[in-house]
Tab-separated table of C-alpha atoms (C1' of nucleotides) in Angstrom:
chain	number	residue	atom	x	y	z
A	105	MET	CA	11.904	36.548	12.952
A	106	SER	CA	12.645	36.429	16.745
A	107	GLU	CA	16.325	36.380	17.617
A	108	THR	CA	16.326	34.342	20.663
A	109	GLU	CA	19.471	32.514	20.149
A	110	THR	CA	22.983	33.001	21.426
A	111	GLY	CA	25.375	34.564	18.955
A	112	THR	CA	27.651	31.857	17.530
A	113	GLY	CA	30.177	34.101	16.032
A	114	SER	CA	31.226	36.093	19.171
A	115	SER	CA	31.170	33.149	21.594
A	116	PRO	CA	32.905	30.104	20.226
A	117	GLY	CA	32.631	27.025	22.281
A	118	GLY	CA	29.260	28.046	23.544
A	119	PRO	CA	26.159	25.792	23.268
A	120	ARG	CA	25.680	25.425	19.566
A	121	THR	CA	21.959	26.036	19.332
A	122	VAL	CA	19.670	25.294	16.323
A	123	GLY	CA	20.944	27.790	13.769
A	124	ARG	CA	19.079	30.056	11.500
A	125	ARG	CA	19.179	27.589	8.724
A	126	GLU	CA	17.504	24.677	10.417
A	127	ARG	CA	14.763	27.007	11.630
A	128	LYS	CA	14.073	28.088	8.098
A	129	LYS	CA	14.088	24.559	7.047
A	130	ALA	CA	11.584	23.595	9.700
A	131	ALA	CA	9.552	26.609	8.730
A	132	THR	CA	9.171	25.563	5.022
A	133	ARG	CA	8.461	22.034	6.112
A	134	LYS	CA	5.702	23.225	8.343
A	135	ALA	CA	4.348	25.543	5.587
A	136	LEU	CA	4.221	22.529	3.221
A	137	ALA	CA	2.449	20.326	5.753
A	138	ASP	CA	-0.018	22.930	6.745
A	139	ALA	CA	-0.779	23.824	3.172
A	140	ALA	CA	-1.243	20.182	2.331
A	141	LEU	CA	-3.684	19.488	5.194
A	142	ARG	CA	-5.700	22.571	4.324
A	143	LEU	CA	-5.929	21.836	0.628
A	144	PHE	CA	-6.726	18.211	1.139
A	145	LEU	CA	-9.475	19.068	3.526
A	146	GLU	CA	-10.827	21.600	1.107
A	147	ARG	CA	-10.829	19.773	-2.056
A	148	GLY	CA	-10.036	16.171	-1.242
A	149	TYR	CA	-6.890	14.246	-1.526
A	150	ASP	CA	-7.143	13.124	-5.097
A	151	ASP	CA	-8.111	16.566	-6.361
A	152	VAL	CA	-4.993	18.169	-5.065
A	153	SER	CA	-1.657	17.722	-6.913
A	154	VAL	CA	1.720	18.065	-5.269
A	155	LYS	CA	2.239	21.076	-7.466
A	156	ASP	CA	-0.732	22.662	-5.895
A	157	VAL	CA	0.712	22.056	-2.469
A	158	ALA	CA	4.174	23.332	-3.391
A	159	GLU	CA	2.776	26.495	-4.978
A	160	ALA	CA	0.554	27.148	-1.954
A	161	ALA	CA	3.672	26.899	0.283
A	162	ASP	CA	5.525	29.027	-2.234
A	163	VAL	CA	8.188	26.522	-3.086
A	164	SER	CA	9.017	24.339	-6.045
A	165	THR	CA	7.858	20.717	-6.335
A	166	THR	CA	11.468	19.586	-6.261
A	167	THR	CA	11.903	21.308	-2.839
A	168	LEU	CA	8.743	19.516	-1.643
A	169	PHE	CA	10.270	16.180	-2.361
A	170	LYS	CA	13.418	17.171	-0.520
A	171	HIS	CA	11.352	17.476	2.592
A	172	PHE	CA	8.845	14.639	2.174
A	173	PRO	CA	9.468	11.262	0.480
A	174	GLY	CA	6.017	11.319	-1.202
A	175	LYS	CA	2.626	12.850	-1.408
A	176	GLU	CA	1.123	10.677	1.279
A	177	ALA	CA	3.837	11.678	3.818
A	178	LEU	CA	2.575	15.295	3.745
A	179	LEU	CA	-0.185	14.291	6.087
A	180	PHE	CA	1.650	12.086	8.564
A	181	ASP	CA	4.250	14.381	9.930
A	182	GLU	CA	3.821	14.265	13.670
A	183	ASP	CA	3.359	10.709	14.878
A	184	GLU	CA	6.179	10.555	17.375
A	185	SER	CA	3.875	11.893	20.038
A	186	LEU	CA	1.437	9.091	19.178
A	187	GLU	CA	4.045	6.525	19.881
A	188	SER	CA	5.062	7.977	23.188
A	189	ALA	CA	1.365	8.060	24.194
A	190	LEU	CA	1.066	4.426	23.130
A	191	VAL	CA	3.993	3.301	25.191
A	192	ALA	CA	2.883	5.341	28.116
A	193	ALA	CA	-0.572	3.754	27.979
A	194	VAL	CA	1.161	0.465	28.832
A	195	SER	CA	3.949	1.478	31.074
A	196	GLU	CA	1.947	3.956	33.141
A	197	ARG	CA	-1.348	2.161	33.299
A	198	PRO	CA	-3.323	2.148	36.560
A	199	PRO	CA	-2.370	-0.676	38.989
A	200	GLY	CA	-4.323	-3.827	38.597
A	201	GLN	CA	-5.090	-3.221	34.914
A	202	SER	CA	-3.909	-5.769	32.401
A	203	VAL	CA	-1.868	-4.865	29.358
A	204	PRO	CA	-4.681	-5.611	26.849
A	205	ALA	CA	-7.158	-3.643	28.883
A	206	ALA	CA	-4.779	-0.618	28.920
A	207	LEU	CA	-4.465	-0.816	25.155
A	208	ARG	CA	-8.227	-1.107	24.811
A	209	GLU	CA	-8.759	2.016	26.850
A	210	HIS	CA	-6.181	3.826	24.875
A	211	VAL	CA	-7.790	2.903	21.597
A	212	LEU	CA	-11.172	3.817	22.847
A	213	ARG	CA	-9.918	7.175	24.081
A	214	THR	CA	-7.987	8.172	20.962
A	215	ARG	CA	-10.261	6.825	18.161
A	216	LEU	CA	-13.762	7.356	19.578
A	217	ASP	CA	-13.321	10.523	21.669
A	218	ALA	CA	-11.186	12.392	19.239
A	219	LYS	CA	-11.495	16.130	19.255
A	220	PRO	CA	-13.242	17.530	16.147
A	221	GLU	CA	-10.101	18.842	14.610
A	222	PHE	CA	-8.523	15.425	14.666
A	223	ALA	CA	-11.811	13.807	13.686
A	224	ARG	CA	-11.914	15.789	10.398
A	225	PHE	CA	-8.482	14.456	9.717
A	226	LEU	CA	-9.537	10.859	10.469
A	227	ALA	CA	-12.569	11.244	8.253
A	228	LEU	CA	-10.391	12.352	5.300
A	229	VAL	CA	-8.054	9.470	5.844
A	230	ASP	CA	-10.954	7.069	6.063
A	231	THR	CA	-12.537	8.018	2.781
A	232	THR	CA	-9.310	7.833	0.816
A	233	PRO	CA	-7.958	4.347	0.118
A	234	ALA	CA	-4.405	5.401	-0.554
A	235	LEU	CA	-4.362	7.335	2.772
A	236	ARG	CA	-5.870	4.348	4.718
A	237	GLU	CA	-3.033	2.237	3.654
A	238	GLN	CA	-0.435	4.943	4.539
A	239	ALA	CA	-2.044	5.564	7.907
A	240	ARG	CA	-1.942	1.911	8.757
A	241	ARG	CA	1.598	1.650	7.655
A	242	MET	CA	2.623	4.571	9.841
A	243	TRP	CA	0.666	3.151	12.745
A	244	ILE	CA	2.163	-0.217	12.524
A	245	ARG	CA	5.606	1.219	12.592
A	246	HIS	CA	5.072	1.682	16.293
A	247	GLU	CA	4.934	-2.124	16.725
A	248	ALA	CA	8.573	-2.395	17.725
A	249	ALA	CA	8.368	0.232	20.406
A	250	LEU	CA	5.043	-1.014	21.778
A	251	ALA	CA	6.488	-4.632	21.809
A	252	ARG	CA	9.448	-3.441	23.724
A	253	ALA	CA	7.285	-1.693	26.287
A	254	ILE	CA	5.110	-4.836	26.712
A	255	ALA	CA	8.107	-7.081	26.998
A	256	ALA	CA	9.700	-4.780	29.591
A	257	ASP	CA	6.502	-4.754	31.547
A	258	ALA	CA	6.103	-8.550	31.454
A	259	GLY	CA	9.757	-9.290	32.215
A	260	ALA	CA	10.228	-11.019	28.886
A	261	PRO	CA	13.132	-10.784	26.384
A	262	GLU	CA	13.084	-7.670	24.317
A	263	ASP	CA	12.247	-9.468	21.111
A	264	ASP	CA	9.728	-11.919	22.559
A	265	ALA	CA	7.451	-13.274	19.958
A	266	SER	CA	4.320	-13.264	22.038
A	267	CYS	CA	4.874	-9.621	22.924
A	268	ARG	CA	5.298	-8.771	19.291
A	269	ALA	CA	2.225	-10.571	18.435
A	270	LEU	CA	0.092	-8.758	21.103
A	271	ALA	CA	1.480	-5.444	19.914
A	272	ARG	CA	0.723	-6.086	16.303
A	273	PHE	CA	-2.743	-7.336	17.010
A	274	ALA	CA	-3.549	-4.432	19.193
A	275	LEU	CA	-2.295	-1.911	16.541
A	276	GLU	CA	-4.412	-3.647	13.974
A	277	VAL	CA	-7.632	-3.007	15.886
A	278	PRO	CA	-8.342	0.466	14.534
A	279	SER	CA	-8.041	-0.840	10.976
A	280	LEU	CA	-10.189	-3.885	11.913
A	281	VAL	CA	-13.069	-1.930	13.297
A	282	ARG	CA	-13.173	0.590	10.507
A	283	GLY	CA	-16.594	0.710	8.921
A	284	THR	CA	-18.301	-1.472	11.500
A	285	PRO	CA	-21.799	-0.284	12.778
A	286	ASP	CA	-20.778	-0.419	16.459
A	287	PRO	CA	-17.050	0.416	16.692
A	288	ARG	CA	-17.019	0.467	20.498
A	289	ASP	CA	-18.380	-2.973	20.743
A	290	ALA	CA	-15.997	-4.267	18.012
A	291	ILE	CA	-13.020	-2.784	19.866
A	292	GLU	CA	-14.094	-4.256	23.189
A	293	ARG	CA	-14.586	-7.655	21.583
A	294	ALA	CA	-11.272	-7.682	19.820
A	295	PHE	CA	-9.375	-6.930	23.040
A	296	GLU	CA	-11.487	-9.344	24.893
A	297	LEU	CA	-10.109	-11.990	22.431
A	298	LEU	CA	-6.626	-10.863	23.094
A	299	GLU	CA	-7.106	-10.832	26.867
A	300	HIS	CA	-8.732	-14.282	27.301
A	301	GLY	CA	-8.415	-16.016	23.986
A	302	TRP	CA	-10.676	-17.706	21.638
A	303	HIS	CA	-10.802	-20.695	23.990
A	304	ALA	CA	-12.600	-18.756	26.630
A	305	ARG	CA	-15.070	-17.200	24.268
A	306	PRO	CA	-18.721	-17.097	25.436
A	307	VAL	CA	-20.531	-19.755	23.386
A	308	ALA	CA	-24.062	-18.467	24.058
A	309	PRO	CA	-25.756	-18.065	20.664
A	310	GLY	CA	-28.055	-15.200	19.571
A	311	PRO	CA	-27.460	-11.556	19.155
A	312	GLY	CA	-28.379	-9.117	21.971
A	313	GLY	CA	-28.182	-11.778	24.601
A	314	GLY	CA	-26.058	-11.277	27.651
A	315	PRO	CA	-23.477	-14.092	27.805
A	316	GLN	CA	-21.288	-14.256	30.842
A	317	ARG	CA	-18.220	-12.067	30.503
A	318	ALA	CA	-15.057	-13.105	32.145
A	319	SER	CA	-13.409	-9.663	32.541
B	122	MET	CA	-1.869	-19.246	-30.900
B	123	SER	CA	-0.297	-22.321	-29.396
B	124	GLU	CA	-3.569	-24.264	-29.661
B	125	THR	CA	-3.974	-26.344	-32.805
B	126	GLU	CA	-7.635	-26.010	-33.036
B	127	THR	CA	-9.658	-26.893	-36.046
B	128	GLY	CA	-11.796	-24.494	-37.967
B	129	THR	CA	-15.216	-23.937	-36.631
B	130	GLY	CA	-16.753	-24.366	-40.077
B	131	SER	CA	-15.821	-28.009	-40.459
B	132	SER	CA	-17.029	-29.193	-37.133
B	133	PRO	CA	-20.272	-27.349	-36.169
B	134	GLY	CA	-21.466	-29.837	-33.644
B	135	GLY	CA	-18.893	-28.988	-30.970
B	136	PRO	CA	-19.846	-27.783	-27.499
B	137	ARG	CA	-20.053	-24.080	-27.747
B	138	THR	CA	-19.431	-23.406	-24.168
B	139	VAL	CA	-16.766	-20.718	-24.008
B	140	GLY	CA	-16.521	-18.957	-27.348
B	141	ARG	CA	-13.461	-18.111	-29.248
B	142	ARG	CA	-13.448	-14.650	-28.021
B	143	GLU	CA	-13.193	-15.261	-24.422
B	144	ARG	CA	-10.572	-17.922	-24.966
B	145	LYS	CA	-8.397	-15.323	-26.691
B	146	LYS	CA	-9.065	-12.878	-24.027
B	147	ALA	CA	-7.959	-15.331	-21.307
B	148	ALA	CA	-4.948	-16.181	-23.480
B	149	THR	CA	-3.705	-12.655	-23.635
B	150	ARG	CA	-4.409	-12.256	-19.987
B	151	LYS	CA	-2.417	-15.319	-19.248
B	152	ALA	CA	0.413	-14.232	-21.581
B	153	LEU	CA	0.579	-10.895	-19.586
B	154	ALA	CA	0.705	-12.524	-16.199
B	155	ASP	CA	3.271	-15.138	-17.375
B	156	ALA	CA	5.539	-12.509	-18.927
B	157	ALA	CA	5.212	-10.334	-15.869
B	158	LEU	CA	6.283	-13.208	-13.513
B	159	ARG	CA	9.078	-14.138	-15.719
B	160	LEU	CA	10.465	-10.649	-16.142
B	161	PHE	CA	10.022	-9.731	-12.499
B	162	LEU	CA	11.941	-12.823	-11.402
B	163	GLU	CA	14.586	-12.195	-13.911
B	164	ARG	CA	15.340	-8.507	-13.420
B	165	GLY	CA	13.401	-7.572	-10.286
B	166	TYR	CA	10.130	-5.732	-9.917
B	167	ASP	CA	11.425	-2.207	-9.984
B	168	ASP	CA	13.583	-2.781	-13.003
B	169	VAL	CA	10.782	-3.854	-15.170
B	170	SER	CA	8.314	-1.326	-16.606
B	171	VAL	CA	4.752	-2.161	-17.632
B	172	LYS	CA	5.759	-1.278	-21.162
B	173	ASP	CA	8.336	-4.089	-20.981
B	174	VAL	CA	5.645	-6.482	-19.835
B	175	ALA	CA	3.230	-5.432	-22.474
B	176	GLU	CA	5.835	-5.794	-25.197
B	177	ALA	CA	6.949	-9.154	-23.947
B	178	ALA	CA	3.254	-10.287	-24.240
B	179	ASP	CA	2.925	-8.537	-27.634
B	180	VAL	CA	0.226	-6.077	-26.663
B	181	SER	CA	0.143	-2.374	-25.981
B	182	THR	CA	0.294	-0.908	-22.520
B	183	THR	CA	-3.295	0.350	-22.696
B	184	THR	CA	-4.426	-3.213	-23.346
B	185	LEU	CA	-2.488	-4.358	-20.297
B	186	PHE	CA	-4.441	-1.834	-18.206
B	187	LYS	CA	-7.656	-3.167	-19.643
B	188	HIS	CA	-6.787	-6.576	-18.155
B	189	PHE	CA	-5.111	-5.550	-14.851
B	190	PRO	CA	-6.005	-2.509	-12.697
B	191	GLY	CA	-2.212	-1.808	-12.035
B	192	LYS	CA	1.289	-3.115	-12.137
B	193	GLU	CA	1.092	-4.922	-8.855
B	194	ALA	CA	-2.002	-6.841	-9.899
B	195	LEU	CA	0.030	-8.609	-12.599
B	196	LEU	CA	1.452	-10.878	-9.917
B	197	PHE	CA	-1.623	-11.711	-7.895
B	198	ASP	CA	-4.009	-13.277	-10.430
B	199	GLU	CA	-4.843	-16.589	-8.785
B	200	ASP	CA	-5.845	-16.230	-5.179
B	201	GLU	CA	-9.345	-17.719	-5.249
B	202	SER	CA	-7.984	-21.109	-4.553
B	203	LEU	CA	-6.178	-19.665	-1.566
B	204	GLU	CA	-9.448	-18.448	-0.047
B	205	SER	CA	-11.221	-21.815	-0.504
B	206	ALA	CA	-8.217	-23.573	1.063
B	207	LEU	CA	-8.409	-21.161	3.983
B	208	VAL	CA	-12.110	-21.722	4.508
B	209	ALA	CA	-11.682	-25.490	4.242
B	210	ALA	CA	-8.852	-25.378	6.880
B	211	VAL	CA	-11.558	-24.274	9.285
B	212	SER	CA	-14.690	-26.045	8.232
B	213	GLU	CA	-13.143	-29.332	7.511
B	214	ARG	CA	-10.578	-29.519	10.371
B	215	PRO	CA	-9.985	-32.815	12.188
B	216	PRO	CA	-12.442	-33.388	15.030
B	217	GLY	CA	-11.402	-32.076	18.408
B	218	GLN	CA	-9.057	-29.416	16.895
B	219	SER	CA	-9.799	-25.873	17.917
B	220	VAL	CA	-10.308	-23.104	15.210
B	221	PRO	CA	-7.062	-21.277	16.050
B	222	ALA	CA	-5.170	-24.585	16.004
B	223	ALA	CA	-6.573	-25.321	12.609
B	224	LEU	CA	-5.537	-21.921	11.290
B	225	ARG	CA	-2.118	-22.383	12.828
B	226	GLU	CA	-1.586	-25.662	11.041
B	227	HIS	CA	-2.806	-24.124	7.767
B	228	VAL	CA	-0.328	-21.288	8.011
B	229	LEU	CA	2.586	-23.491	8.993
B	230	ARG	CA	1.699	-25.727	6.087
B	231	THR	CA	1.429	-23.097	3.322
B	232	ARG	CA	4.129	-20.620	4.388
B	233	LEU	CA	6.864	-22.869	5.712
B	234	ASP	CA	6.533	-25.908	3.503
B	235	ALA	CA	6.061	-24.090	0.225
B	236	LYS	CA	7.224	-25.830	-2.914
B	237	PRO	CA	10.250	-24.136	-4.540
B	238	GLU	CA	8.297	-22.667	-7.425
B	239	PHE	CA	6.114	-20.825	-4.947
B	240	ALA	CA	9.060	-20.123	-2.593
B	241	ARG	CA	10.743	-18.064	-5.431
B	242	PHE	CA	7.527	-16.071	-5.777
B	243	LEU	CA	7.371	-15.467	-2.078
B	244	ALA	CA	11.006	-14.313	-2.062
B	245	LEU	CA	10.283	-11.812	-4.777
B	246	VAL	CA	7.475	-10.420	-2.843
B	247	ASP	CA	9.340	-10.275	0.456
B	248	THR	CA	12.068	-8.258	-1.047
B	249	THR	CA	9.899	-5.716	-2.698
B	250	PRO	CA	8.065	-3.235	-0.408
B	251	ALA	CA	5.392	-2.332	-2.934
B	252	LEU	CA	4.583	-6.051	-3.334
B	253	ARG	CA	4.689	-6.741	0.322
B	254	GLU	CA	1.816	-4.255	0.775
B	255	GLN	CA	-0.133	-5.584	-2.138
B	256	ALA	CA	0.299	-9.213	-0.994
B	257	ARG	CA	-1.005	-8.326	2.516
B	258	ARG	CA	-3.940	-6.385	0.941
B	259	MET	CA	-4.911	-9.382	-1.298
B	260	TRP	CA	-4.479	-11.638	1.652
B	261	ILE	CA	-6.602	-9.623	4.036
B	262	ARG	CA	-9.375	-9.504	1.511
B	263	HIS	CA	-10.187	-13.018	2.656
B	264	GLU	CA	-11.162	-11.784	6.095
B	265	ALA	CA	-14.843	-11.653	5.306
B	266	ALA	CA	-14.939	-15.163	3.944
B	267	LEU	CA	-12.848	-16.556	6.814
B	268	ALA	CA	-14.901	-14.677	9.406
B	269	ARG	CA	-18.097	-16.207	7.948
B	270	ALA	CA	-16.728	-19.715	8.112
B	271	ILE	CA	-15.617	-19.177	11.722
B	272	ALA	CA	-18.979	-17.741	12.635
B	273	ALA	CA	-20.826	-20.642	10.964
B	274	ASP	CA	-18.659	-23.066	12.865
B	275	ALA	CA	-19.149	-21.385	16.223
B	276	GLY	CA	-22.911	-20.790	15.706
B	277	ALA	CA	-22.452	-17.029	15.909
B	278	PRO	CA	-24.105	-14.353	13.777
B	279	GLU	CA	-22.561	-13.953	10.392
B	280	ASP	CA	-21.060	-10.621	11.199
B	281	ASP	CA	-19.966	-11.375	14.802
B	282	ALA	CA	-17.228	-9.005	15.873
B	283	SER	CA	-15.205	-11.669	17.743
B	284	CYS	CA	-15.050	-13.904	14.640
B	285	ARG	CA	-13.983	-11.009	12.539
B	286	ALA	CA	-11.312	-10.224	14.960
B	287	LEU	CA	-9.988	-13.744	15.038
B	288	ALA	CA	-10.010	-13.946	11.253
B	289	ARG	CA	-8.135	-10.628	10.988
B	290	PHE	CA	-5.519	-11.504	13.492
B	291	ALA	CA	-4.933	-14.955	11.975
B	292	LEU	CA	-4.574	-13.423	8.553
B	293	GLU	CA	-2.093	-10.918	9.887
B	294	VAL	CA	0.221	-13.621	11.225
B	295	PRO	CA	2.264	-14.165	8.008
B	296	SER	CA	3.005	-10.450	7.837
B	297	LEU	CA	3.772	-10.406	11.492
B	298	VAL	CA	6.385	-13.210	11.403
B	299	ARG	CA	8.064	-11.939	8.271
B	300	GLY	CA	11.742	-11.435	8.967
B	301	THR	CA	11.897	-13.124	12.307
B	302	PRO	CA	14.773	-15.491	13.071
B	303	ASP	CA	12.454	-18.338	13.965
B	304	PRO	CA	9.280	-18.157	11.961
B	305	ARG	CA	7.866	-21.458	13.170
B	306	ASP	CA	8.069	-20.466	16.819
B	307	ALA	CA	6.686	-17.042	16.079
B	308	ILE	CA	3.648	-18.484	14.346
B	309	GLU	CA	3.066	-20.941	17.228
B	310	ARG	CA	3.271	-18.184	19.772
B	311	ALA	CA	0.952	-15.924	17.874
B	312	PHE	CA	-1.774	-18.606	17.635
B	313	GLU	CA	-1.207	-19.530	21.264
B	314	LEU	CA	-2.045	-15.913	22.126
B	315	LEU	CA	-5.237	-16.148	20.043
B	316	GLU	CA	-6.179	-19.489	21.570
B	317	HIS	CA	-5.669	-18.774	25.313
B	318	GLY	CA	-5.247	-15.121	25.481
B	319	TRP	CA	-2.620	-12.821	27.076
B	320	HIS	CA	-4.072	-13.622	30.480
B	321	ALA	CA	-3.037	-17.208	30.251
B	322	ARG	CA	0.427	-16.410	29.037
B	323	PRO	CA	3.169	-18.583	30.584
B	324	VAL	CA	5.207	-16.269	32.744
B	325	ALA	CA	8.024	-18.339	34.417
B	326	PRO	CA	8.262	-21.645	32.650
B	327	GLY	CA	7.782	-21.055	29.052
B	328	PRO	CA	7.616	-23.829	26.447
B	329	GLY	CA	10.731	-23.972	24.331
B	330	GLY	CA	13.331	-23.189	27.041
B	331	GLY	CA	15.680	-20.355	27.118
B	332	PRO	CA	15.909	-17.376	29.539
B	333	GLN	CA	12.502	-15.968	30.227
B	334	ARG	CA	13.316	-13.541	33.041
B	335	ALA	CA	14.986	-10.485	31.710
B	336	SER	CA	14.663	-8.484	34.830
C	256	DT	C1'	38.505	35.406	2.977
C	257	DA	C1'	37.994	31.251	0.552
C	258	DA	C1'	36.146	26.821	0.275
C	259	DA	C1'	32.795	23.376	1.483
C	260	DA	C1'	28.168	22.129	2.522
C	261	DA	C1'	23.449	22.556	2.386
C	262	DA	C1'	18.980	24.438	0.833
C	263	DG	C1'	16.520	25.785	-3.072
C	264	DT	C1'	15.281	26.424	-8.056
C	265	DG	C1'	14.240	25.237	-12.918
C	266	DC	C1'	13.982	22.021	-16.406
C	267	DA	C1'	13.724	17.823	-18.394
C	268	DA	C1'	12.720	13.220	-18.150
C	269	DC	C1'	10.723	8.600	-16.750
C	270	DG	C1'	7.122	5.526	-15.390
C	271	DA	C1'	2.415	4.574	-14.061
C	272	DA	C1'	-2.259	5.312	-15.282
C	273	DT	C1'	-6.136	7.399	-17.884
C	274	DC	C1'	-8.694	9.177	-21.877
C	275	DA	C1'	-10.411	9.722	-26.520
C	276	DA	C1'	-10.951	8.312	-31.155
C	277	DC	C1'	-10.401	4.744	-34.194
C	278	DT	C1'	-9.565	-0.278	-36.279
C	279	DT	C1'	-10.190	-4.950	-36.050
C	280	DT	C1'	-12.382	-8.838	-34.850
C	281	DC	C1'	-16.049	-11.839	-33.198
C	282	DT	C1'	-21.066	-12.704	-31.742
C	283	DG	C1'	-25.815	-12.947	-32.210
C	284	DA	C1'	-30.029	-11.853	-34.235
C	285	DC	C1'	-32.842	-11.085	-38.225
D	48	DG	C1'	-26.151	-15.226	-45.322
D	49	DT	C1'	-25.890	-10.518	-43.801
D	50	DC	C1'	-25.346	-6.924	-40.795
D	51	DA	C1'	-25.430	-4.172	-36.526
D	52	DG	C1'	-23.020	-3.866	-32.582
D	53	DA	C1'	-20.398	-5.396	-28.712
D	54	DA	C1'	-15.844	-6.271	-27.270
D	55	DA	C1'	-10.598	-6.532	-27.724
D	56	DG	C1'	-7.054	-3.889	-29.252
D	57	DT	C1'	-4.231	0.101	-31.010
D	58	DT	C1'	-2.318	4.751	-31.361
D	59	DG	C1'	-1.380	9.007	-29.418
D	60	DA	C1'	-1.695	12.272	-26.211
D	61	DT	C1'	-2.156	13.685	-21.379
D	62	DT	C1'	-1.974	13.994	-16.297
D	63	DC	C1'	0.375	13.076	-12.211
D	64	DG	C1'	3.944	11.437	-9.025
D	65	DT	C1'	8.825	11.169	-8.722
D	66	DT	C1'	13.680	11.581	-9.795
D	67	DG	C1'	18.010	13.329	-11.821
D	68	DC	C1'	20.922	17.078	-13.246
D	69	DA	C1'	22.900	21.535	-13.576
D	70	DC	C1'	22.902	25.775	-11.298
D	71	DT	C1'	22.244	29.669	-7.867
D	72	DT	C1'	21.960	31.310	-3.144
D	73	DT	C1'	22.850	31.001	1.553
D	74	DT	C1'	25.091	29.352	5.578
D	75	DT	C1'	28.723	27.127	7.924
D	76	DT	C1'	33.483	25.878	8.419
D	77	DA	C1'	38.413	26.010	7.724
DNA sequence: TAAAAAAGTGCAACGAATCAACTTTCTGAC
DNA sequence: GTCAGAAAGTTGATTCGTTGCACTTTTTTA
């Protein structure tokens, strides 16, 4: 243990830092999450019981449930950074770029060009129905934050219905394109719909043809 | 049980379409679904166990699981008619009406003007998180059929990505507007977005009045 | 220093879901 | 008509996720 904190006992009134206790709590929490990810990747989600995870982290199952509300939550422990990245993709987008285009680029970047470590995680989630649902639920929870960012950008009321709709639809895209043969094309088409609407859809029939794109 | 049917031996010339066996099977299935709906509405979803439902229908719990894959499935037993109505809303829409407009009307009709019997069911589902998820999952399962209908209407390939996106987004609307203060307005705005896109969003003079400019 | 609060443990229990072996129908073919 | 067998159902046990309760240990606070 590294003692890098200020002594609380000898200096009352000083900045009350984290405390040994909370550090230990965070440590066991991390041990649980790490053990869970490792075991799930090794043997598959359904072939690992919460008892296994708890024993691998050297705690009891009761303690595990004090840290995580359920088995699925063991895998989705750090999604706050995802939310801030999502908001930043809108609020700090390059000048001249529309909001749907910024979201499209963000989705393309994070889902298609994922680094291999994260890709293994995505593959595990994709192949487990229970985790697919949980992943989507966690993902959609960012709707409110994203809708706020969009509304602020567009100068609309904070709870504007159109902004909420755009946020929800954009967040739904990863789930929508899951399992399609050409995910990149599917993502681009979905955001094209959000950008210009069904009304402006190219009506040229036939696959492979190059219909005029209003970008 | 409740059917006063005559013995098969006395009238052998009857139309042997279904068979006594399948009728009994359908009867117990219906008994289970009816008991489940009744008990869930009486005491709430979480305060009714599958054992309770099975006993109310006078079967064992194992038999219940032979008919339904899980507790949640007890409530969603007749959704085929919903799918055909959905497809019909697109393929038999009034001339001159766009596809998003037709879907908007269908959603407005079925979610806002529900008859009280169905409204009680919706209220139960809305107040139970586990049922909300299941309801959405069942609902989204119609994406493929709806996307096919849209593609056929638009003269696009059967698995066109844009059509799938429109289908998914439209099906997501009921989940999106759940809990909003003005559901009708939220529905109209969401379909407005799908119809004309974010690009054509009204900025200064919005329909419906009220303060648009926050800052 | 004592008390209160929090983290952790062990054990038992409940509910959902599955499995295996067995009984009771009903169906269909000979 | 009879009989083999499929299908519905039952009992009982079992696994797994999850929660509740009583209890110990550790840390914070008064």
